[in-house]
Coordinates of C-alpha atoms in Angstrom, one line a residue:
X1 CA -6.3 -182.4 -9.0
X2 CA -5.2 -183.4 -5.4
X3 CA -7.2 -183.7 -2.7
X4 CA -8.2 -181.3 0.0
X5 CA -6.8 -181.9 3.0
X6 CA -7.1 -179.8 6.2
X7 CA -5.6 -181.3 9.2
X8 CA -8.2 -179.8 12.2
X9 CA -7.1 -181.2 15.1
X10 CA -3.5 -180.2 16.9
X11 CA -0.3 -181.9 16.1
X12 CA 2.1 -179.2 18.4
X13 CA 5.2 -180.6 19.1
X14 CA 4.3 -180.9 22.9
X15 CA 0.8 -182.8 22.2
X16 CA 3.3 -185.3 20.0
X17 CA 5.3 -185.7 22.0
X18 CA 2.3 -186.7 24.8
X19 CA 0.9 -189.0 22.5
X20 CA 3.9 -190.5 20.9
X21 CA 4.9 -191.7 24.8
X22 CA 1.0 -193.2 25.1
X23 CA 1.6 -194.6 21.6
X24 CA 4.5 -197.0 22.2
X25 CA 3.6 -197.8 25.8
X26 CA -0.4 -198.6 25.8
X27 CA -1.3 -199.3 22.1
X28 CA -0.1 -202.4 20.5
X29 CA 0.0 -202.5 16.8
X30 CA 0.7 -205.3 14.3
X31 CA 2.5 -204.5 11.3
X32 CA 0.0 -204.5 8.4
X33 CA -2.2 -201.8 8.7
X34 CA -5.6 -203.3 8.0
X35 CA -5.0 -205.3 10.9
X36 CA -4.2 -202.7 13.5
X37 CA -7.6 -201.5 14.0
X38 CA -9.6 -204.6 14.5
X39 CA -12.9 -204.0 13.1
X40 CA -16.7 -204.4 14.8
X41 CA -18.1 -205.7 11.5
X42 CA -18.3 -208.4 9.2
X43 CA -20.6 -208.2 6.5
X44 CA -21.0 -206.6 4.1
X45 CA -17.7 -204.5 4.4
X46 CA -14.1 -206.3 3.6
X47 CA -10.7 -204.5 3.0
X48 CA -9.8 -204.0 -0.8
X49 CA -6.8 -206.4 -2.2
X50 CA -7.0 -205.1 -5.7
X51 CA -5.5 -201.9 -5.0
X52 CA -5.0 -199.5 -2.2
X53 CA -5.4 -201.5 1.0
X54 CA -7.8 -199.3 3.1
X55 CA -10.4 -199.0 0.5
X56 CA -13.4 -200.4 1.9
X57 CA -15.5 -202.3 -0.3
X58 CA -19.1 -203.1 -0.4
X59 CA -21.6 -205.7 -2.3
X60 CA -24.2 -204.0 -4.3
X61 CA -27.6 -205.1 -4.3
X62 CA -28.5 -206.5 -7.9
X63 CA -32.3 -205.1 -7.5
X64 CA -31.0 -201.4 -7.3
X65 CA -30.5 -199.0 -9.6
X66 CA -27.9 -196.6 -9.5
X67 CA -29.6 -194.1 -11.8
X68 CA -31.9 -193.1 -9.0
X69 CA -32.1 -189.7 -7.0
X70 CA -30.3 -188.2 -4.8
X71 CA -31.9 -190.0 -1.7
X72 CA -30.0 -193.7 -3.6
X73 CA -28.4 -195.9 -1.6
X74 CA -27.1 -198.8 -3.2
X75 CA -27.3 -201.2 -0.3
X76 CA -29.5 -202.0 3.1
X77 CA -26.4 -200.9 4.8
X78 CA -27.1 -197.5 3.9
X79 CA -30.4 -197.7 6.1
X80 CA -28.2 -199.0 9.8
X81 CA -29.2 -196.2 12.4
X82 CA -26.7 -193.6 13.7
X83 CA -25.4 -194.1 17.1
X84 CA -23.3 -191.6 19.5
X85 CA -23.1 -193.9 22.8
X86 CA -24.2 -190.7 25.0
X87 CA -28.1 -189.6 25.8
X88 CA -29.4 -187.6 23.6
X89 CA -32.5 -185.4 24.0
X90 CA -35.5 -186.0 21.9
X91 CA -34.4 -183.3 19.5
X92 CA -30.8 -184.4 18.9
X93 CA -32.4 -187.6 18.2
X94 CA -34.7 -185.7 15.8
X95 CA -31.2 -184.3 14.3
X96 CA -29.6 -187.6 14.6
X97 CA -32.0 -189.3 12.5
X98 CA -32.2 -186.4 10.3
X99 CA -28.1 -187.2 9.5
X100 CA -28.9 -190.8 9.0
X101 CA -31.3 -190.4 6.5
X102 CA -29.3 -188.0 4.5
X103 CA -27.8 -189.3 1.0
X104 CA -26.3 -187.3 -2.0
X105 CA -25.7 -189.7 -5.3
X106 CA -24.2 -188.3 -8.2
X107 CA -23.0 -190.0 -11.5
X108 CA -19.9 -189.1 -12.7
X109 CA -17.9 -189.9 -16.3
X110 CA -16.2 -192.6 -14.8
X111 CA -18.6 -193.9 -12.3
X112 CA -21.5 -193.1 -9.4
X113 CA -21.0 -191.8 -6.1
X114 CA -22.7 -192.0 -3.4
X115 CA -22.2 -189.5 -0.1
X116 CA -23.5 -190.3 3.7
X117 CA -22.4 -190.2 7.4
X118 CA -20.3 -192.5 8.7
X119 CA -21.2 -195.2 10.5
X120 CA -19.4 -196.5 13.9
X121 CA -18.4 -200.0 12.3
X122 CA -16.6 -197.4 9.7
X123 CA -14.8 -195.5 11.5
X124 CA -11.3 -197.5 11.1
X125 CA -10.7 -197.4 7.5
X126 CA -11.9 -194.0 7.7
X127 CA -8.7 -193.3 10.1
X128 CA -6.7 -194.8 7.5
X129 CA -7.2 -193.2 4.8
X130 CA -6.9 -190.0 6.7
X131 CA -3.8 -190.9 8.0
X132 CA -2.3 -191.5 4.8
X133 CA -3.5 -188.6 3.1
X134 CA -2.3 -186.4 6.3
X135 CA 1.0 -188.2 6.0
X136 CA 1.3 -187.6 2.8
X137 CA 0.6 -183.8 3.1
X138 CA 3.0 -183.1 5.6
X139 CA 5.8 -185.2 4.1
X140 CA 6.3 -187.6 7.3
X141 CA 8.2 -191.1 6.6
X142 CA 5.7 -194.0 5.6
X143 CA 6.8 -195.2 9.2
X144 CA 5.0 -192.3 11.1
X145 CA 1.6 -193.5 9.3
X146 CA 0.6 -195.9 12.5
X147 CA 1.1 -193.0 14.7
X148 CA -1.0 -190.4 12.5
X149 CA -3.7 -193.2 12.7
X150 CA -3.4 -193.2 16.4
X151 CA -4.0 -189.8 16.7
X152 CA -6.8 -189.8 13.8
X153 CA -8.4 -192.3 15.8
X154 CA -8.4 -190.6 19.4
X155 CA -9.8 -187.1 17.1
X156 CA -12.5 -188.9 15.7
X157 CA -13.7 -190.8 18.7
X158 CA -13.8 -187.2 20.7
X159 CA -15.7 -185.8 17.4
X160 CA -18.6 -188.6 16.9
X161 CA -19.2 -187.9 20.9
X162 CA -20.0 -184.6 19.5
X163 CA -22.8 -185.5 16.9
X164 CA -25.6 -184.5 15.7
X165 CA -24.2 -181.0 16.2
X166 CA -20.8 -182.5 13.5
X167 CA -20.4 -185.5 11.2
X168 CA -18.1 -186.9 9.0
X169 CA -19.0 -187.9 5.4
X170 CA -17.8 -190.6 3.3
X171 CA -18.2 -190.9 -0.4
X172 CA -18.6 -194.2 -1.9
X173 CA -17.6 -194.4 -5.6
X174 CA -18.4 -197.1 -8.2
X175 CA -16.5 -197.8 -11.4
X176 CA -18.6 -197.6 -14.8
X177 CA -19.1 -201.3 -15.1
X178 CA -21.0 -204.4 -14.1
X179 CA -18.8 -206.2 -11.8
X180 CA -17.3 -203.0 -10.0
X181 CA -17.3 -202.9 -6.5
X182 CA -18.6 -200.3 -4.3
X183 CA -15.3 -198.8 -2.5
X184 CA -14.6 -196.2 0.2
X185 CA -13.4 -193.3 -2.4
X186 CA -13.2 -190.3 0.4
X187 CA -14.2 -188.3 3.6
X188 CA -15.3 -184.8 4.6
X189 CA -16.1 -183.6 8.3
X190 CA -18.9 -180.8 8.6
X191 CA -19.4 -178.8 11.9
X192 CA -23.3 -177.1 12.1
X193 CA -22.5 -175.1 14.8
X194 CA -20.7 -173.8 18.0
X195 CA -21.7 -176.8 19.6
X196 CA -20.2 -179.2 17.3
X197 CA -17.0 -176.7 17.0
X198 CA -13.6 -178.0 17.0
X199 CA -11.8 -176.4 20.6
X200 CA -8.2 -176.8 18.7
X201 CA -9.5 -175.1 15.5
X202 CA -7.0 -174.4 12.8
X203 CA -5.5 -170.7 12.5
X204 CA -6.9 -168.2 11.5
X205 CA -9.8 -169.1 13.5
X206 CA -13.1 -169.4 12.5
X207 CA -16.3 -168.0 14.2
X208 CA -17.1 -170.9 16.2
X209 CA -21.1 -170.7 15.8
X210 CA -20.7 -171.3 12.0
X211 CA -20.8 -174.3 9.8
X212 CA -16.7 -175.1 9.1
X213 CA -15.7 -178.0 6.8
X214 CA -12.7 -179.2 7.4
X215 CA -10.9 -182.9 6.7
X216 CA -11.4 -184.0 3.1
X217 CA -9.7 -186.0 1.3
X218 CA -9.9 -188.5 -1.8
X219 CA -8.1 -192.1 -2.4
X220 CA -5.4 -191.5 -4.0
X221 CA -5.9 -194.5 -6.5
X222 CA -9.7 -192.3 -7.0
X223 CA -8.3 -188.8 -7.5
X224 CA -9.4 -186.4 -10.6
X225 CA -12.8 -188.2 -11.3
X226 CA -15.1 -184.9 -9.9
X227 CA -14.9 -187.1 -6.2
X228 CA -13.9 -184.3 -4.1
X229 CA -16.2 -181.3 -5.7
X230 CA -19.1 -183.5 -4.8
X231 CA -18.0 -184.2 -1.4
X232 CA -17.8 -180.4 -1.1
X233 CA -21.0 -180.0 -2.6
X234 CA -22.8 -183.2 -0.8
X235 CA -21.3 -181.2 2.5
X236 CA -23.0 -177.8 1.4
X237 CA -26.0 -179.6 1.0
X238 CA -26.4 -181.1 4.0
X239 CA -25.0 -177.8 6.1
X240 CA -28.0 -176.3 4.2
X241 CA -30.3 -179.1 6.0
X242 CA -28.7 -178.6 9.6
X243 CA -28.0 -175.0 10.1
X244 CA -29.7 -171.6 10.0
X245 CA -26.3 -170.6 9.2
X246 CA -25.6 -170.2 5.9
X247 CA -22.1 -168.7 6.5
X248 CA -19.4 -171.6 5.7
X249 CA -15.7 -171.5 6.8
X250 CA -13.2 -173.9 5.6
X251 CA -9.3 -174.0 5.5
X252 CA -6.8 -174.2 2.6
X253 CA -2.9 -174.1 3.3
X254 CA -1.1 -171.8 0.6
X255 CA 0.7 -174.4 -1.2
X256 CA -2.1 -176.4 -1.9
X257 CA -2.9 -174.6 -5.0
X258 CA -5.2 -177.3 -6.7
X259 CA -7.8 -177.3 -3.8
X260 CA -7.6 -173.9 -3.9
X261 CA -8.5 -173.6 -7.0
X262 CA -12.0 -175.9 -6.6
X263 CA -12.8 -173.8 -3.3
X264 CA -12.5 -170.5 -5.4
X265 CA -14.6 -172.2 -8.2
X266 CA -17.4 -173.3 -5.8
X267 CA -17.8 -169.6 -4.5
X268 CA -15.0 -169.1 -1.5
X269 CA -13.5 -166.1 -1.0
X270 CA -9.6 -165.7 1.5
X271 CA -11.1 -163.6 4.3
X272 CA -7.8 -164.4 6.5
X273 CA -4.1 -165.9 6.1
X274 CA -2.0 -167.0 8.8
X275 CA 1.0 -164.6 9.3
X276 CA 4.7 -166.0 8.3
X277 CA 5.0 -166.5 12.1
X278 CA 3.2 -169.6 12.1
X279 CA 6.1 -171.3 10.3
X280 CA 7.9 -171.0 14.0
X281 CA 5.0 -173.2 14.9
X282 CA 5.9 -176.0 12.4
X283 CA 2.9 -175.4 10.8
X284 CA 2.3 -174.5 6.6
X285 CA 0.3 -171.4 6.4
X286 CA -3.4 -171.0 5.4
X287 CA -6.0 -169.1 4.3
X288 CA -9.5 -169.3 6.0
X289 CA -12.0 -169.2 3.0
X290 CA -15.9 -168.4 3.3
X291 CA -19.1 -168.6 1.6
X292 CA -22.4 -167.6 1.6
X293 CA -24.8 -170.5 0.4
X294 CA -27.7 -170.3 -1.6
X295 CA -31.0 -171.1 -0.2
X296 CA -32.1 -174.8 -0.5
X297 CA -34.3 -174.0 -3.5
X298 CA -31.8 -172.6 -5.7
X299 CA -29.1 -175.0 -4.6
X300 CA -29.4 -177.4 -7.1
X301 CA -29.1 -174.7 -10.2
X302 CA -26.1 -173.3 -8.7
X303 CA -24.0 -177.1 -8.5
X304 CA -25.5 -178.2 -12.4
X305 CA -23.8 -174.7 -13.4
X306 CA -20.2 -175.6 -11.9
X307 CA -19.8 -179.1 -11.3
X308 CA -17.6 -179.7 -14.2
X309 CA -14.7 -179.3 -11.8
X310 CA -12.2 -182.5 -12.1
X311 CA -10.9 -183.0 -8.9

């Protein structure tokens, strides 16, 4: 099944053409991509070479298990605190640390997967594989991928400003197998509230002061192995932990039948579709899906009854 993608930040023909001028004349890019973001980190994360060259790859600890619970993580990187670079009142820092704690593991056929925020030192492979996915989605030239990345990057500085009222996930997936490594496997954003909400949300618009997940995708190496129903899920979960909302909004464009499918099969319902007009826009059109979610209790019963999706 592909992956989900929903491109929530603008890409009008006058914003590209705004950034495309900063692009060439204030960024300077060298021509392999895991070099054009230079990273703030070291250790433990290094760039793939067995595969796709933004997976990012991480050392598991030999004295963990990854049979454990949800709250797993598989190394002490999982425990670095959350920064946002901006003061924060004692209760967003009550919220912040609330998102930094959070973990979803789940063991699939092929392999475990564990779900978490992002951390800072993250952020560039992150951009990556969002840029290729986005890329790919909207049938640009492989040559426009540095410029997607550029614009990736400027949307999720703006967004992490924005936390702990948003936050972007990343699911880490492990091959069945001793020597497997850890790798960067996909990515979901979440949005609590009206306070974390997008400005340039997608058509049709959502209701601002409701939890919206938008953003998700899976490697394409990593695709059909259950990846992307978890992230869905692992986002649910934590929306269930942040908000007092428990209306979610998400988008789907109409030709992407697959995701779809798995938004339909965990619960969502079309409540609106963009008009043909939107094509004049040089934009696909999409539905705006939305769900009630269970309370926290019955949660769990409701993802062992339906997680046999394969996406």
């Amino acid at each position: 099944m592909a992956a989900a993608i929903s491109l929530s930040f603008s890409l009008d023909p006058q914003t590209q053409h705004n950034y495309h001028h900063r692009f060439h004349h204030n960024t300077s890019f060298n021509s392999h991509k895991a070099s054009i973001f230079t990273p703030k980190y070291t250790f433990p994360f290094v760039i793939s070479s067995k595969s796709h060259t933004s997976n990012l790859i991480i050392p598991l600890s030999t004295s963990q298990s990854s049979s454990s619970s949800s709250s797993t993580s598989p190394s002490s990187v999982f425990q670095t605190p959350l920064q946002t670079g901006r003061f924060l009142t004692n209760q967003e820092l009550e919220k912040l640390e609330s998102l930094g704690k959070y973990r979803y593991f789940q063991e699939l056929e092929s392999g475990s997967l564990w779900v978490r925020v992002m951390r800072e030192e993250e952020m560039d492979v992150t951009v990556w594989l969002l840029a290729e996915s986005f890329s790919d989605s909207m049938l640009m030239p492989k040559g426009y991928v540095k410029f997607m990345a550029y614009l990736v990057k400027q949307y999720m500085i703006e967004r992490r400003a924005l936390m702990p009222y948003t936050a972007t996930l990343l699911g880490f997936y492990r091959e069945n197998g001793e020597d497997a490594d850890l790798q960067l496997a996909g990515t979901v954003e979440v949005c609590f509230d009206k306070r974390g909400a997008n400005a340039n949300s997608p058509t049709p618009t959502p209701p601002k002061n409701s939890p919206y997940i938008c953003n998700m995708t899976v490697d394409k190496l990593l695709r059909r192995r259950g990846i992307g129903w978890h992230l869905l899920k692992a986002s649910e979960e934590l929306i269930s932990q942040m908000s007092s909302s428990r209306e979610v909004y998400l988008h789907c464009r109409m030709i992407d039948t697959a995701p779809l499918n798995m938004y339909r099969k965990a619960g969502y319902t079309i409540v609106e579709t963009d008009n043909i007009f939107i094509l004049l826009a040089l934009q696909r059109r999409k539905h705006l899906m939305w769900k009630v979610l269970p309370d926290s209790e019955s949660l769990s019963e409701v993802d062992e009854c339906t997680s046999s999706v394969d996406t």
